[in-house]
Coordinates of C-alpha atoms and ligand atoms in Angstrom, one line a residue:
V1 CA 103.3 -20.0 -63.1
E2 CA 105.6 -16.9 -63.5
Q3 CA 109.0 -16.3 -65.2
V4 CA 110.1 -18.4 -68.1
E5 CA 113.8 -17.2 -68.8
P6 CA 116.3 -17.9 -66.1
D7 CA 116.9 -15.1 -63.7
P8 CA 120.6 -14.0 -63.4
A9 CA 120.3 -13.2 -59.7
K10 CA 119.5 -16.7 -58.8
K11 CA 121.6 -19.9 -58.8
T12 CA 120.8 -22.6 -61.3
L13 CA 120.0 -25.9 -59.9
V14 CA 120.1 -28.9 -62.2
I15 CA 118.3 -32.2 -61.2
L16 CA 119.1 -35.3 -63.1
G17 CA 116.4 -38.0 -63.1
T18 CA 112.6 -38.2 -62.7
G19 CA 112.6 -41.1 -60.2
W20 CA 111.8 -41.4 -56.6
G21 CA 114.7 -39.4 -55.4
S22 CA 114.5 -36.5 -57.9
V23 CA 110.9 -36.2 -57.8
A24 CA 110.4 -36.2 -53.9
L25 CA 113.1 -33.2 -54.1
L26 CA 110.9 -31.5 -56.7
K27 CA 107.8 -31.8 -54.8
K28 CA 109.0 -30.3 -51.8
L29 CA 111.5 -27.7 -53.3
D30 CA 110.6 -23.9 -53.2
T31 CA 111.4 -23.4 -56.9
E32 CA 111.1 -19.8 -56.8
N33 CA 114.6 -19.7 -55.1
Y34 CA 116.5 -21.2 -58.0
N35 CA 116.5 -21.6 -61.8
V36 CA 115.4 -25.2 -61.7
I37 CA 116.3 -27.5 -64.6
V38 CA 115.3 -31.1 -64.7
I39 CA 116.8 -33.6 -67.2
S40 CA 115.8 -37.1 -67.7
P41 CA 115.3 -39.5 -70.6
R42 CA 111.7 -40.1 -69.4
N43 CA 109.0 -37.2 -69.0
F44 CA 107.1 -39.0 -66.2
F45 CA 107.4 -40.4 -62.7
L46 CA 107.1 -44.2 -62.3
F47 CA 105.6 -45.9 -59.3
T48 CA 107.9 -49.0 -59.4
P49 CA 106.3 -51.0 -56.5
L50 CA 103.4 -51.9 -58.8
L51 CA 105.7 -52.5 -61.9
P52 CA 105.7 -56.3 -61.3
S53 CA 101.9 -56.3 -61.9
C54 CA 102.1 -54.6 -65.3
P55 CA 103.5 -57.3 -67.6
T56 CA 100.5 -59.6 -66.8
G57 CA 98.0 -56.6 -67.0
T58 CA 96.8 -56.8 -63.4
V59 CA 97.8 -53.0 -63.6
E60 CA 97.9 -51.1 -66.8
H61 CA 101.2 -49.2 -67.6
R62 CA 99.7 -45.7 -67.6
S63 CA 98.1 -46.1 -64.3
I64 CA 101.5 -46.0 -62.7
M65 CA 103.0 -43.3 -64.7
E66 CA 102.6 -39.6 -63.5
P67 CA 103.6 -37.0 -66.2
L68 CA 106.4 -34.7 -65.0
R69 CA 104.3 -31.8 -66.4
H70 CA 101.5 -32.5 -63.9
I71 CA 104.3 -32.3 -61.2
I72 CA 105.8 -29.1 -62.1
R73 CA 102.7 -27.4 -63.2
H74 CA 101.9 -26.6 -59.6
K75 CA 105.2 -24.9 -58.9
K76 CA 105.3 -21.3 -58.0
T77 CA 108.0 -20.4 -60.8
S78 CA 108.5 -22.4 -63.9
V79 CA 110.8 -25.4 -63.9
K80 CA 112.4 -26.1 -67.2
F81 CA 112.4 -29.9 -68.4
Y82 CA 114.8 -31.3 -70.9
E83 CA 114.0 -34.9 -72.2
A84 CA 117.4 -36.1 -72.5
E85 CA 120.1 -38.4 -71.1
A86 CA 123.0 -37.0 -69.1
T87 CA 126.2 -38.6 -70.8
K88 CA 128.9 -36.7 -68.9
I89 CA 129.0 -34.9 -65.7
D90 CA 132.0 -32.4 -65.6
H91 CA 132.4 -31.4 -62.0
E92 CA 135.3 -29.0 -62.9
K93 CA 133.8 -27.2 -65.7
R94 CA 130.4 -27.3 -63.9
V95 CA 128.3 -28.6 -66.8
V96 CA 126.3 -31.6 -67.8
V97 CA 126.5 -32.9 -71.3
I98 CA 123.0 -34.1 -72.4
N99 CA 121.9 -36.1 -75.4
D100 CA 118.4 -36.6 -76.7
N101 CA 118.3 -40.4 -77.2
S102 CA 114.8 -40.7 -78.4
D103 CA 113.7 -41.6 -81.8
I104 CA 112.9 -38.3 -82.9
K105 CA 115.8 -35.7 -82.9
G106 CA 115.8 -32.0 -83.8
D107 CA 118.8 -30.3 -85.4
V108 CA 120.2 -29.8 -81.9
H109 CA 120.3 -33.1 -80.0
Q110 CA 123.3 -32.8 -77.9
T111 CA 124.4 -29.8 -75.7
E112 CA 125.8 -28.7 -72.3
V113 CA 123.8 -27.4 -69.5
P114 CA 125.7 -25.2 -67.0
F115 CA 124.9 -25.5 -63.3
D116 CA 125.8 -23.9 -60.0
Y117 CA 124.2 -26.7 -58.0
L118 CA 123.6 -30.3 -59.2
V119 CA 121.6 -33.2 -57.8
V120 CA 122.4 -36.6 -59.4
G121 CA 119.4 -38.9 -59.3
V122 CA 119.8 -41.2 -62.2
G123 CA 119.0 -44.4 -60.4
A124 CA 121.0 -47.7 -61.5
E125 CA 120.8 -50.1 -64.3
N126 CA 120.3 -53.9 -64.2
A127 CA 123.1 -56.0 -62.9
T128 CA 124.0 -58.6 -65.3
F129 CA 127.5 -59.4 -63.8
G130 CA 128.9 -59.8 -67.2
I131 CA 127.3 -63.2 -67.5
P132 CA 127.3 -64.0 -71.2
G133 CA 124.0 -63.9 -73.0
V134 CA 122.0 -62.1 -70.5
K135 CA 121.8 -58.7 -72.2
E136 CA 121.1 -60.2 -75.6
H137 CA 118.4 -62.8 -74.5
A138 CA 116.8 -61.7 -71.1
C139 CA 113.9 -59.4 -70.3
F140 CA 114.4 -57.0 -67.5
L141 CA 111.7 -55.4 -65.3
K142 CA 113.0 -51.6 -64.4
E143 CA 111.3 -49.2 -66.8
I144 CA 107.9 -49.1 -68.4
N145 CA 109.2 -50.2 -71.7
D146 CA 110.7 -53.5 -70.0
S147 CA 107.2 -54.3 -68.9
Q148 CA 105.7 -53.6 -72.2
K149 CA 108.3 -55.9 -74.0
L150 CA 107.6 -58.5 -71.5
R151 CA 103.9 -58.7 -72.0
T152 CA 104.4 -59.0 -75.7
K153 CA 107.0 -61.7 -75.2
I154 CA 104.9 -63.8 -72.8
M155 CA 102.0 -63.9 -75.3
D156 CA 104.3 -64.6 -78.1
C157 CA 105.7 -67.5 -76.4
I158 CA 102.3 -68.8 -75.7
E159 CA 101.1 -68.4 -79.4
S160 CA 104.3 -69.9 -80.8
A161 CA 104.0 -73.0 -78.4
L162 CA 100.6 -73.4 -80.0
F163 CA 101.9 -73.4 -83.5
K164 CA 100.8 -76.0 -85.8
G165 CA 103.0 -79.1 -85.7
Q166 CA 105.0 -77.7 -82.7
S167 CA 106.8 -80.9 -80.8
Q168 CA 105.9 -81.3 -77.2
E169 CA 109.5 -80.7 -76.1
E170 CA 109.5 -77.3 -77.9
K171 CA 106.0 -76.5 -76.5
D172 CA 107.4 -77.2 -73.1
R173 CA 110.4 -75.1 -73.8
L174 CA 108.4 -72.1 -75.1
L175 CA 106.1 -72.2 -72.0
H176 CA 108.8 -72.3 -69.5
M177 CA 109.0 -68.9 -67.9
V178 CA 112.2 -68.6 -65.9
V179 CA 112.6 -65.7 -63.4
V180 CA 116.3 -65.2 -62.3
G181 CA 116.7 -63.5 -58.9
G182 CA 114.8 -64.2 -55.5
G183 CA 114.8 -60.6 -54.4
P184 CA 111.5 -58.8 -54.1
T185 CA 111.4 -57.9 -57.9
G186 CA 111.8 -61.8 -59.0
V187 CA 109.4 -63.1 -56.3
E188 CA 106.7 -60.7 -57.1
F189 CA 106.9 -60.9 -60.8
A190 CA 106.9 -64.8 -60.6
A191 CA 103.9 -64.6 -58.2
E192 CA 102.0 -62.3 -60.6
L193 CA 102.9 -64.5 -63.7
Q194 CA 101.5 -67.7 -62.0
D195 CA 98.4 -65.8 -60.9
F196 CA 97.8 -64.8 -64.6
F197 CA 98.2 -68.5 -65.5
E198 CA 95.8 -69.7 -62.9
D199 CA 93.2 -67.0 -63.1
D200 CA 93.1 -66.4 -66.9
L201 CA 95.5 -68.2 -69.2
K202 CA 94.1 -71.7 -68.1
K203 CA 90.7 -70.6 -68.8
W204 CA 91.0 -68.9 -72.0
I205 CA 93.9 -70.9 -73.6
P206 CA 93.4 -74.6 -72.1
D207 CA 95.9 -76.0 -74.5
I208 CA 98.8 -74.5 -72.5
A209 CA 97.5 -75.9 -69.0
D210 CA 99.8 -78.9 -69.0
S211 CA 102.9 -77.1 -70.2
F212 CA 103.0 -73.6 -68.8
H213 CA 105.4 -73.5 -66.0
V214 CA 107.3 -70.8 -63.9
T215 CA 110.6 -71.3 -62.3
L216 CA 112.4 -69.1 -59.8
V217 CA 116.0 -69.3 -59.7
E218 CA 118.1 -67.9 -56.7
A219 CA 122.0 -68.2 -56.1
L220 CA 121.4 -67.9 -52.2
P221 CA 119.9 -70.7 -50.1
N222 CA 116.9 -68.5 -49.6
V223 CA 114.6 -65.9 -51.2
L224 CA 113.8 -62.4 -49.9
P225 CA 116.8 -62.1 -47.6
M226 CA 115.5 -58.8 -46.2
F227 CA 112.6 -60.6 -44.5
S228 CA 112.4 -62.4 -41.2
K229 CA 113.0 -66.2 -41.1
T230 CA 109.3 -66.9 -40.6
L231 CA 108.2 -64.8 -43.6
I232 CA 110.9 -66.3 -45.7
E233 CA 109.6 -69.8 -44.8
Y234 CA 106.0 -68.7 -45.3
T235 CA 106.8 -67.2 -48.9
E236 CA 108.8 -70.4 -50.0
Q237 CA 105.7 -72.5 -48.9
T238 CA 103.3 -70.4 -50.8
L239 CA 105.5 -70.5 -53.9
N240 CA 105.4 -74.2 -53.5
E241 CA 101.6 -74.3 -53.2
E242 CA 101.4 -72.1 -56.2
K243 CA 103.4 -74.8 -58.1
I244 CA 106.1 -72.4 -58.8
S245 CA 109.4 -74.3 -59.1
L246 CA 111.9 -72.6 -56.7
R247 CA 115.5 -73.4 -57.3
T248 CA 117.8 -72.0 -54.7
K249 CA 121.5 -72.4 -54.5
T250 CA 121.3 -72.1 -58.3
M251 CA 123.7 -69.7 -60.0
V252 CA 123.1 -68.8 -63.6
K253 CA 126.4 -68.8 -65.4
K254 CA 125.5 -68.5 -69.1
V255 CA 122.4 -67.8 -71.2
S256 CA 121.8 -68.6 -74.8
S257 CA 118.7 -68.2 -76.9
K258 CA 117.0 -71.3 -75.7
Y259 CA 118.9 -72.6 -72.7
I260 CA 120.3 -71.3 -69.4
E261 CA 123.3 -73.0 -67.8
A262 CA 123.2 -72.9 -64.1
E263 CA 125.6 -74.1 -61.3
I264 CA 123.8 -75.9 -58.6
T265 CA 125.1 -76.6 -55.1
N266 CA 123.9 -80.0 -53.8
P267 CA 123.1 -80.7 -50.2
D268 CA 126.4 -82.3 -49.7
G269 CA 128.2 -79.2 -51.1
T270 CA 129.1 -80.6 -54.5
K271 CA 128.5 -78.7 -57.6
E272 CA 127.0 -79.5 -60.9
L273 CA 126.0 -77.7 -64.0
Q274 CA 122.5 -78.1 -65.2
I275 CA 120.8 -77.0 -68.7
L276 CA 117.3 -75.4 -68.3
P277 CA 115.6 -74.8 -71.6
Y278 CA 113.3 -71.6 -71.5
G279 CA 110.9 -69.6 -73.6
C280 CA 111.0 -66.5 -71.6
L281 CA 113.6 -65.3 -69.2
I282 CA 113.1 -62.6 -66.8
W283 CA 116.4 -61.2 -65.2
A284 CA 116.0 -59.6 -61.8
T285 CA 119.2 -59.7 -60.1
G286 CA 119.5 -56.3 -58.6
N287 CA 121.4 -53.0 -59.4
A288 CA 124.5 -52.0 -61.3
V289 CA 126.2 -48.6 -61.6
R290 CA 125.2 -46.5 -64.7
P291 CA 128.0 -45.7 -67.2
V292 CA 127.5 -42.0 -66.7
V293 CA 127.9 -42.5 -63.0
R294 CA 130.9 -44.6 -63.2
D295 CA 132.6 -42.1 -65.6
F296 CA 131.9 -39.2 -63.2
M297 CA 133.2 -41.2 -60.3
S298 CA 136.5 -42.2 -62.1
R299 CA 137.5 -38.5 -62.4
I300 CA 137.2 -37.7 -58.7
P301 CA 140.0 -39.3 -56.5
E302 CA 137.8 -39.4 -53.5
Q303 CA 135.4 -41.9 -55.2
K304 CA 138.2 -44.3 -56.1
S305 CA 137.2 -46.9 -53.5
S306 CA 133.4 -46.6 -53.8
R307 CA 132.0 -49.6 -55.8
R308 CA 128.1 -49.7 -55.3
G309 CA 127.7 -46.1 -56.5
I310 CA 128.5 -42.4 -55.7
A311 CA 130.0 -42.0 -52.1
V312 CA 128.5 -39.1 -50.4
N313 CA 128.6 -37.5 -47.0
E314 CA 125.8 -37.4 -44.3
Y315 CA 124.2 -34.4 -46.1
L316 CA 124.3 -36.3 -49.4
V317 CA 127.2 -34.1 -50.8
V318 CA 129.2 -36.0 -53.3
D319 CA 132.7 -36.8 -51.8
G320 CA 135.3 -34.8 -53.6
T321 CA 133.0 -32.3 -55.0
D322 CA 131.4 -29.1 -54.0
G323 CA 127.9 -28.2 -54.8
I324 CA 127.0 -31.6 -56.0
W325 CA 124.6 -34.0 -54.3
A326 CA 123.6 -37.5 -55.1
L327 CA 120.7 -39.5 -53.9
G328 CA 118.8 -42.8 -54.4
D329 CA 120.0 -45.9 -56.2
C330 CA 123.1 -44.1 -57.9
S331 CA 124.4 -43.3 -54.4
A332 CA 126.2 -45.6 -52.0
T333 CA 125.1 -45.4 -48.6
K334 CA 124.5 -47.7 -45.6
Y335 CA 120.9 -48.1 -46.7
A336 CA 119.3 -50.6 -49.2
P337 CA 118.6 -49.1 -52.7
T338 CA 114.8 -48.7 -52.3
A339 CA 112.1 -46.3 -53.1
Q340 CA 111.6 -45.6 -49.5
V341 CA 115.4 -44.2 -49.0
A342 CA 115.4 -42.4 -52.3
S343 CA 112.2 -40.4 -51.4
Q344 CA 113.3 -39.5 -48.0
Q345 CA 116.6 -38.4 -49.4
G346 CA 114.7 -36.3 -52.0
A347 CA 112.7 -34.7 -49.2
F348 CA 115.8 -34.1 -47.2
L349 CA 117.6 -32.3 -50.1
A350 CA 114.4 -30.2 -50.7
R351 CA 114.6 -28.8 -46.9
L352 CA 118.4 -28.4 -47.6
F353 CA 117.9 -26.3 -50.5
N354 CA 115.1 -24.4 -49.0
N355 CA 117.2 -23.7 -46.1
M356 CA 120.2 -22.7 -48.1
A357 CA 117.9 -20.0 -49.9
K358 CA 116.8 -18.6 -46.4
T359 CA 120.2 -18.6 -45.2
E360 CA 121.3 -16.6 -48.1
K361 CA 118.3 -14.1 -47.7
L362 CA 118.7 -13.8 -44.0
E363 CA 122.5 -13.2 -44.3
T364 CA 121.9 -10.4 -46.8
E365 CA 119.3 -8.8 -44.6
I366 CA 121.7 -9.1 -41.5
K367 CA 124.5 -7.3 -43.5
E368 CA 122.0 -4.5 -44.6
L369 CA 120.8 -4.2 -40.8
N370 CA 124.4 -4.1 -39.7
D371 CA 125.2 -1.1 -42.2
L372 CA 122.1 0.7 -40.9
A373 CA 123.2 0.2 -37.3
V374 CA 126.3 1.8 -38.0
K375 CA 124.7 4.7 -39.8
A376 CA 121.9 5.1 -37.1
V377 CA 122.4 8.4 -35.0
K378 CA 119.1 8.4 -33.0
D379 CA 118.9 6.0 -30.0
E380 CA 115.5 4.8 -31.0
D381 CA 116.7 4.0 -34.5
K382 CA 119.7 2.0 -33.1
E383 CA 117.5 0.1 -30.8
S384 CA 114.8 -0.9 -33.4
V385 CA 117.6 -1.9 -35.7
E386 CA 119.4 -4.1 -32.9
K387 CA 116.0 -5.7 -32.3
S388 CA 115.6 -6.8 -35.8
L389 CA 119.2 -7.9 -36.0
G390 CA 118.6 -10.1 -32.9
S391 CA 115.6 -11.7 -34.3
K392 CA 117.0 -12.3 -37.8
T393 CA 120.2 -13.8 -36.1
K394 CA 118.2 -16.2 -34.2
A395 CA 116.3 -17.1 -37.2
L396 CA 119.6 -17.6 -39.0
G397 CA 120.8 -20.0 -36.4
R398 CA 117.5 -22.1 -36.6
V399 CA 117.8 -22.4 -40.4
K400 CA 121.5 -23.3 -40.2
K401 CA 120.7 -26.0 -37.9
L402 CA 119.9 -28.8 -40.3
S403 CA 120.6 -32.2 -39.0
P404 CA 122.3 -34.8 -41.2
F405 CA 120.1 -37.1 -43.3
A406 CA 118.5 -39.9 -41.1
Y407 CA 116.5 -42.6 -42.6
T408 CA 113.3 -43.9 -40.9
H409 CA 112.4 -47.5 -42.1
Q410 CA 108.6 -47.9 -42.4
G411 CA 108.9 -51.6 -43.2
S412 CA 109.0 -54.1 -46.2
L413 CA 106.1 -55.3 -48.0
A414 CA 106.0 -57.9 -50.9
Y415 CA 103.3 -59.7 -52.9
I416 CA 103.8 -63.4 -53.1
G417 CA 100.9 -64.6 -55.1
M418 CA 97.4 -66.4 -54.5
E419 CA 96.3 -63.0 -52.8
R420 CA 98.9 -63.3 -50.1
A421 CA 101.5 -60.9 -49.2
V422 CA 104.3 -60.6 -46.5
A423 CA 105.1 -57.7 -44.5
D424 CA 107.6 -56.6 -41.9
V425 CA 106.3 -53.4 -40.7
S426 CA 107.5 -51.0 -37.7
W427 CA 104.8 -50.0 -35.6
W428 CA 105.2 -47.9 -32.7
N429 CA 108.3 -49.0 -31.3
G430 CA 108.0 -52.7 -32.4
N431 CA 108.0 -54.8 -35.5
I432 CA 104.9 -56.7 -37.0
A433 CA 105.7 -59.5 -39.1
S434 CA 102.9 -60.9 -40.9
G435 CA 101.8 -62.9 -44.0
G436 CA 98.6 -64.1 -45.6
G437 CA 95.3 -62.8 -47.1
L438 CA 94.9 -59.9 -44.5
T439 CA 98.3 -58.8 -45.2
Y440 CA 97.5 -58.9 -49.0
L441 CA 94.6 -56.4 -48.2
F442 CA 97.0 -54.3 -46.3
W443 CA 99.5 -54.4 -49.1
R444 CA 96.9 -53.4 -51.5
S445 CA 95.7 -50.4 -49.5
A446 CA 99.1 -49.4 -48.5
Y447 CA 100.4 -49.3 -52.2
L448 CA 97.2 -47.4 -53.2
S449 CA 97.7 -44.8 -50.6
M450 CA 101.4 -44.5 -51.7
C451 CA 100.4 -43.9 -55.3
F452 CA 101.7 -40.6 -56.6
S453 CA 98.4 -38.7 -57.2
T454 CA 94.7 -39.3 -56.8
R455 CA 94.5 -39.7 -60.5
N456 CA 97.0 -42.8 -60.3
R457 CA 95.2 -44.2 -57.2
I458 CA 91.8 -44.2 -59.2
L459 CA 93.3 -45.7 -62.3
V460 CA 95.1 -48.6 -60.2
L461 CA 91.8 -49.1 -58.3
L462 CA 89.8 -49.3 -61.6
D463 CA 92.3 -51.9 -63.0
W464 CA 92.0 -54.1 -60.1
I465 CA 88.3 -53.9 -60.4
K466 CA 88.3 -54.6 -64.1
V467 CA 90.5 -57.6 -63.6
K468 CA 88.2 -58.9 -60.9
A469 CA 85.2 -58.5 -63.2
F470 CA 86.7 -59.5 -66.5
G471 CA 89.9 -61.2 -65.9
R472 CA 93.2 -60.0 -67.5
D473 CA 93.5 -59.5 -71.3
V474 CA 95.3 -62.4 -73.1
S475 CA 95.8 -60.7 -76.5
R476 CA 99.3 -59.8 -77.7
E477 CA 100.1 -56.0 -78.1
Ligands
FAD1 P1 114.8 -44.2 -60.2 O1 113.4 -44.3 -59.5 O2 115.2 -45.5 -61.0 O3 114.8 -42.9 -61.1 C1 116.0 -42.7 -62.1 C2 115.7 -41.6 -62.9 O4 116.8 -41.2 -63.6 C3 114.7 -42.0 -64.0 O5 113.7 -41.1 -64.3 C4 115.5 -42.4 -65.3 O6 114.8 -42.2 -66.3 C5 116.5 -41.4 -65.0 N1 118.0 -41.4 -65.7 C6 118.5 -42.6 -66.0 N2 119.5 -42.3 -66.6 C7 119.7 -41.1 -66.8 C8 120.7 -40.1 -67.4 N3 121.8 -40.8 -67.9 N4 120.4 -38.8 -67.1 C9 119.5 -38.3 -66.6 N5 118.5 -39.2 -66.1 C10 118.7 -40.4 -66.3 N6 111.5 -50.0 -53.6 C11 110.7 -49.9 -52.4 O7 111.0 -49.3 -51.5 N7 109.4 -50.6 -52.4 C12 108.9 -51.3 -53.6 O8 108.0 -51.8 -53.3 C13 109.8 -51.4 -54.7 N8 109.4 -52.1 -55.7 C14 110.2 -52.2 -56.8 C15 109.7 -53.0 -57.9 C16 110.6 -53.0 -59.1 C17 110.0 -53.7 -60.2 C18 112.0 -52.3 -59.1 C19 112.7 -52.3 -60.4 C20 112.3 -51.5 -58.0 C21 111.5 -51.5 -56.9 N9 111.8 -50.7 -55.8 C22 111.1 -50.6 -54.6 C23 113.1 -50.1 -55.8 C24 112.9 -48.6 -56.1 O9 112.3 -48.5 -57.3 C25 114.2 -47.7 -56.3 O10 115.1 -48.0 -55.1 C26 114.1 -46.4 -56.8 O11 113.4 -46.2 -57.8 C27 115.3 -45.5 -56.7 O12 114.9 -44.2 -56.8 P2 115.9 -43.3 -57.7 O13 115.4 -42.0 -57.8 O14 117.3 -43.4 -57.3 O15 116.0 -44.1 -59.2
NAD2 P1 118.0 -57.9 -55.1 O1 119.3 -57.1 -55.2 O2 117.1 -57.6 -53.9 O3 117.9 -59.4 -55.4 C1 118.6 -59.9 -56.5 C2 118.9 -61.5 -56.3 O4 119.4 -62.2 -57.3 C3 119.7 -61.7 -54.9 O5 119.1 -62.6 -54.1 C4 120.9 -62.6 -55.7 O6 121.4 -63.6 -54.9 C5 120.4 -63.2 -56.8 N1 121.3 -63.4 -58.0 C6 122.3 -62.6 -58.4 N2 122.9 -63.2 -59.4 C7 122.4 -64.3 -59.8 C8 122.6 -65.5 -60.5 N3 123.6 -65.2 -61.4 N4 121.8 -66.5 -60.7 C9 120.8 -66.5 -59.7 N5 120.5 -65.5 -58.7 C10 121.3 -64.6 -58.7 O7 117.3 -57.1 -56.6 P2 115.8 -56.7 -56.7 O8 114.6 -57.7 -56.3 O9 115.7 -56.4 -58.2 O10 115.6 -55.5 -55.8 C11 116.5 -54.3 -55.9 C12 116.2 -53.3 -54.8 O11 114.8 -52.7 -55.1 C13 116.2 -53.9 -53.5 O12 116.9 -52.9 -52.7 C14 114.8 -54.2 -53.0 O13 114.7 -54.1 -51.7 C15 114.0 -53.0 -53.7 N6 112.8 -53.6 -54.0 C16 111.9 -53.6 -53.2 C17 110.7 -54.3 -53.4 C18 109.5 -54.3 -52.2 O14 109.8 -53.8 -51.3 N7 108.4 -54.9 -52.3 C19 110.2 -54.9 -54.7 C20 111.3 -54.7 -55.6 C21 112.4 -54.3 -55.3

């Protein structure tokens, strides 16, 4: 790795975030063309597809984290990293205000970072729809510390339920695990939790066997809307076999420390309010726009009508700005907010930045050759300059011809418990929809191969082997 100080001859490219989008960009970016600065409150990449396996200990947290330093160490020129949160993106002054929001702060913990080019890949936050009590009482499943908190909370509920003199009613409440949101996050986590109970908790803590109970709540008539009808039915039937209570057409309206208020739509269309006591509440109702993104959008007139995130053009340039791109969950495109989309967008932006640098280099060379052509007196000199000019101009045409971003959907996969998974996978020109044990093996091998590094792959594999051999750990962290 060469060069530590920024090179004044190069443009400064600031990348916000270390998630699927930003890291895919970093991986393929020729960093020697820019002064690259990465800013993110976490100094690692997180392989989110296996996050629902972490709170129960099927996979350990560190197995799905890849330190950013491992990623940037392989780059030809050094990449600067600041562990901080971007609190303001000022597109007119062309600076990002950053804040060290970690527990330990030095004398300087807020500053500005100027940029020539900026890529916004800050992801999204958890949607709560302003439902009272959710922020205060629910656990989420988005970041690694959410999972750590959840793991502690599940075991805490279990131990408190077994406290001397606890009434049966209170025991039932504490052991009621309610998952809200029947999207893939909610379904996968509910399934993992039920597996944990069936495989390990029941065996090691038999006193909870009659009271431990998982409920999955979904406002719509079905779970997993992105899957085909057959797979939705298969999933719902599997959840039923697993004894997970599935409550569809149930919209949570209010949450307090011990109860959930939900509006249920009966088959005849009438609505009623029900109170559900709970011990642990997991909130997985999708994405909302981060405050830093909302603030950025509010200052750009072209962004006024965009609700789900930053509006971008087909090259991912932020509408109403120049030299600022957005990708992944913080942007609003026609695609679903998934890791697949974010990582393809990241790879696309890497190609775009690599091409921009090549274009600049070729344009300088062509300018120099044009000057030479004017100065050349001898015929053979003129001829050789014109030949080089021809080939450089052709190369420039090729480099400049970058097609807009196009997404290739590789399919959807989800774990549904009892060693079963569902998959809607594109294969050649058709789609394969499957569910069951074989699909589960496919799910495991697909996720293993998608892991960030060989190191992650081996760690995840060892975790799975460990759980098969000894079961999951039932101690409280
Ligand atoms: P993220 O990956 O969320 O990264 C955002 C980055 O920005 C993070 O590094 C964060 O620390 C950083 N950041 C946040 N705020 C700031 C700030 N103010 N300033 C600077 N940096 C900031 N998708 C799939 O396709 N398949 C799956 O199987 C799948 N499973 C999932 C399971 C779970 C539990 C979850 C929560 C999501 C899953 N997804 C899956 C969705 C997928 O994780 C997201 O679509 C993807 O992470 C989006 O990538 P991103 O780069 O936009 O954001
Ligand atoms: P989601 O948006 O897919 O699903 C959220 C669900 O919560 C919706 O079905 C919604 O109807 C329900 N909901 C909202 N408010 C409610 C309320 N008050 N009461 C009851 N239900 C309510 O969210 P997600 O599962 O977190 O997924 C987010 C994104 O990440 C999606 O794009 C998803 O495809 C992706 N993801 C993919 C996978 C996978 O491929 N295996 C796994 C996790 C996430």
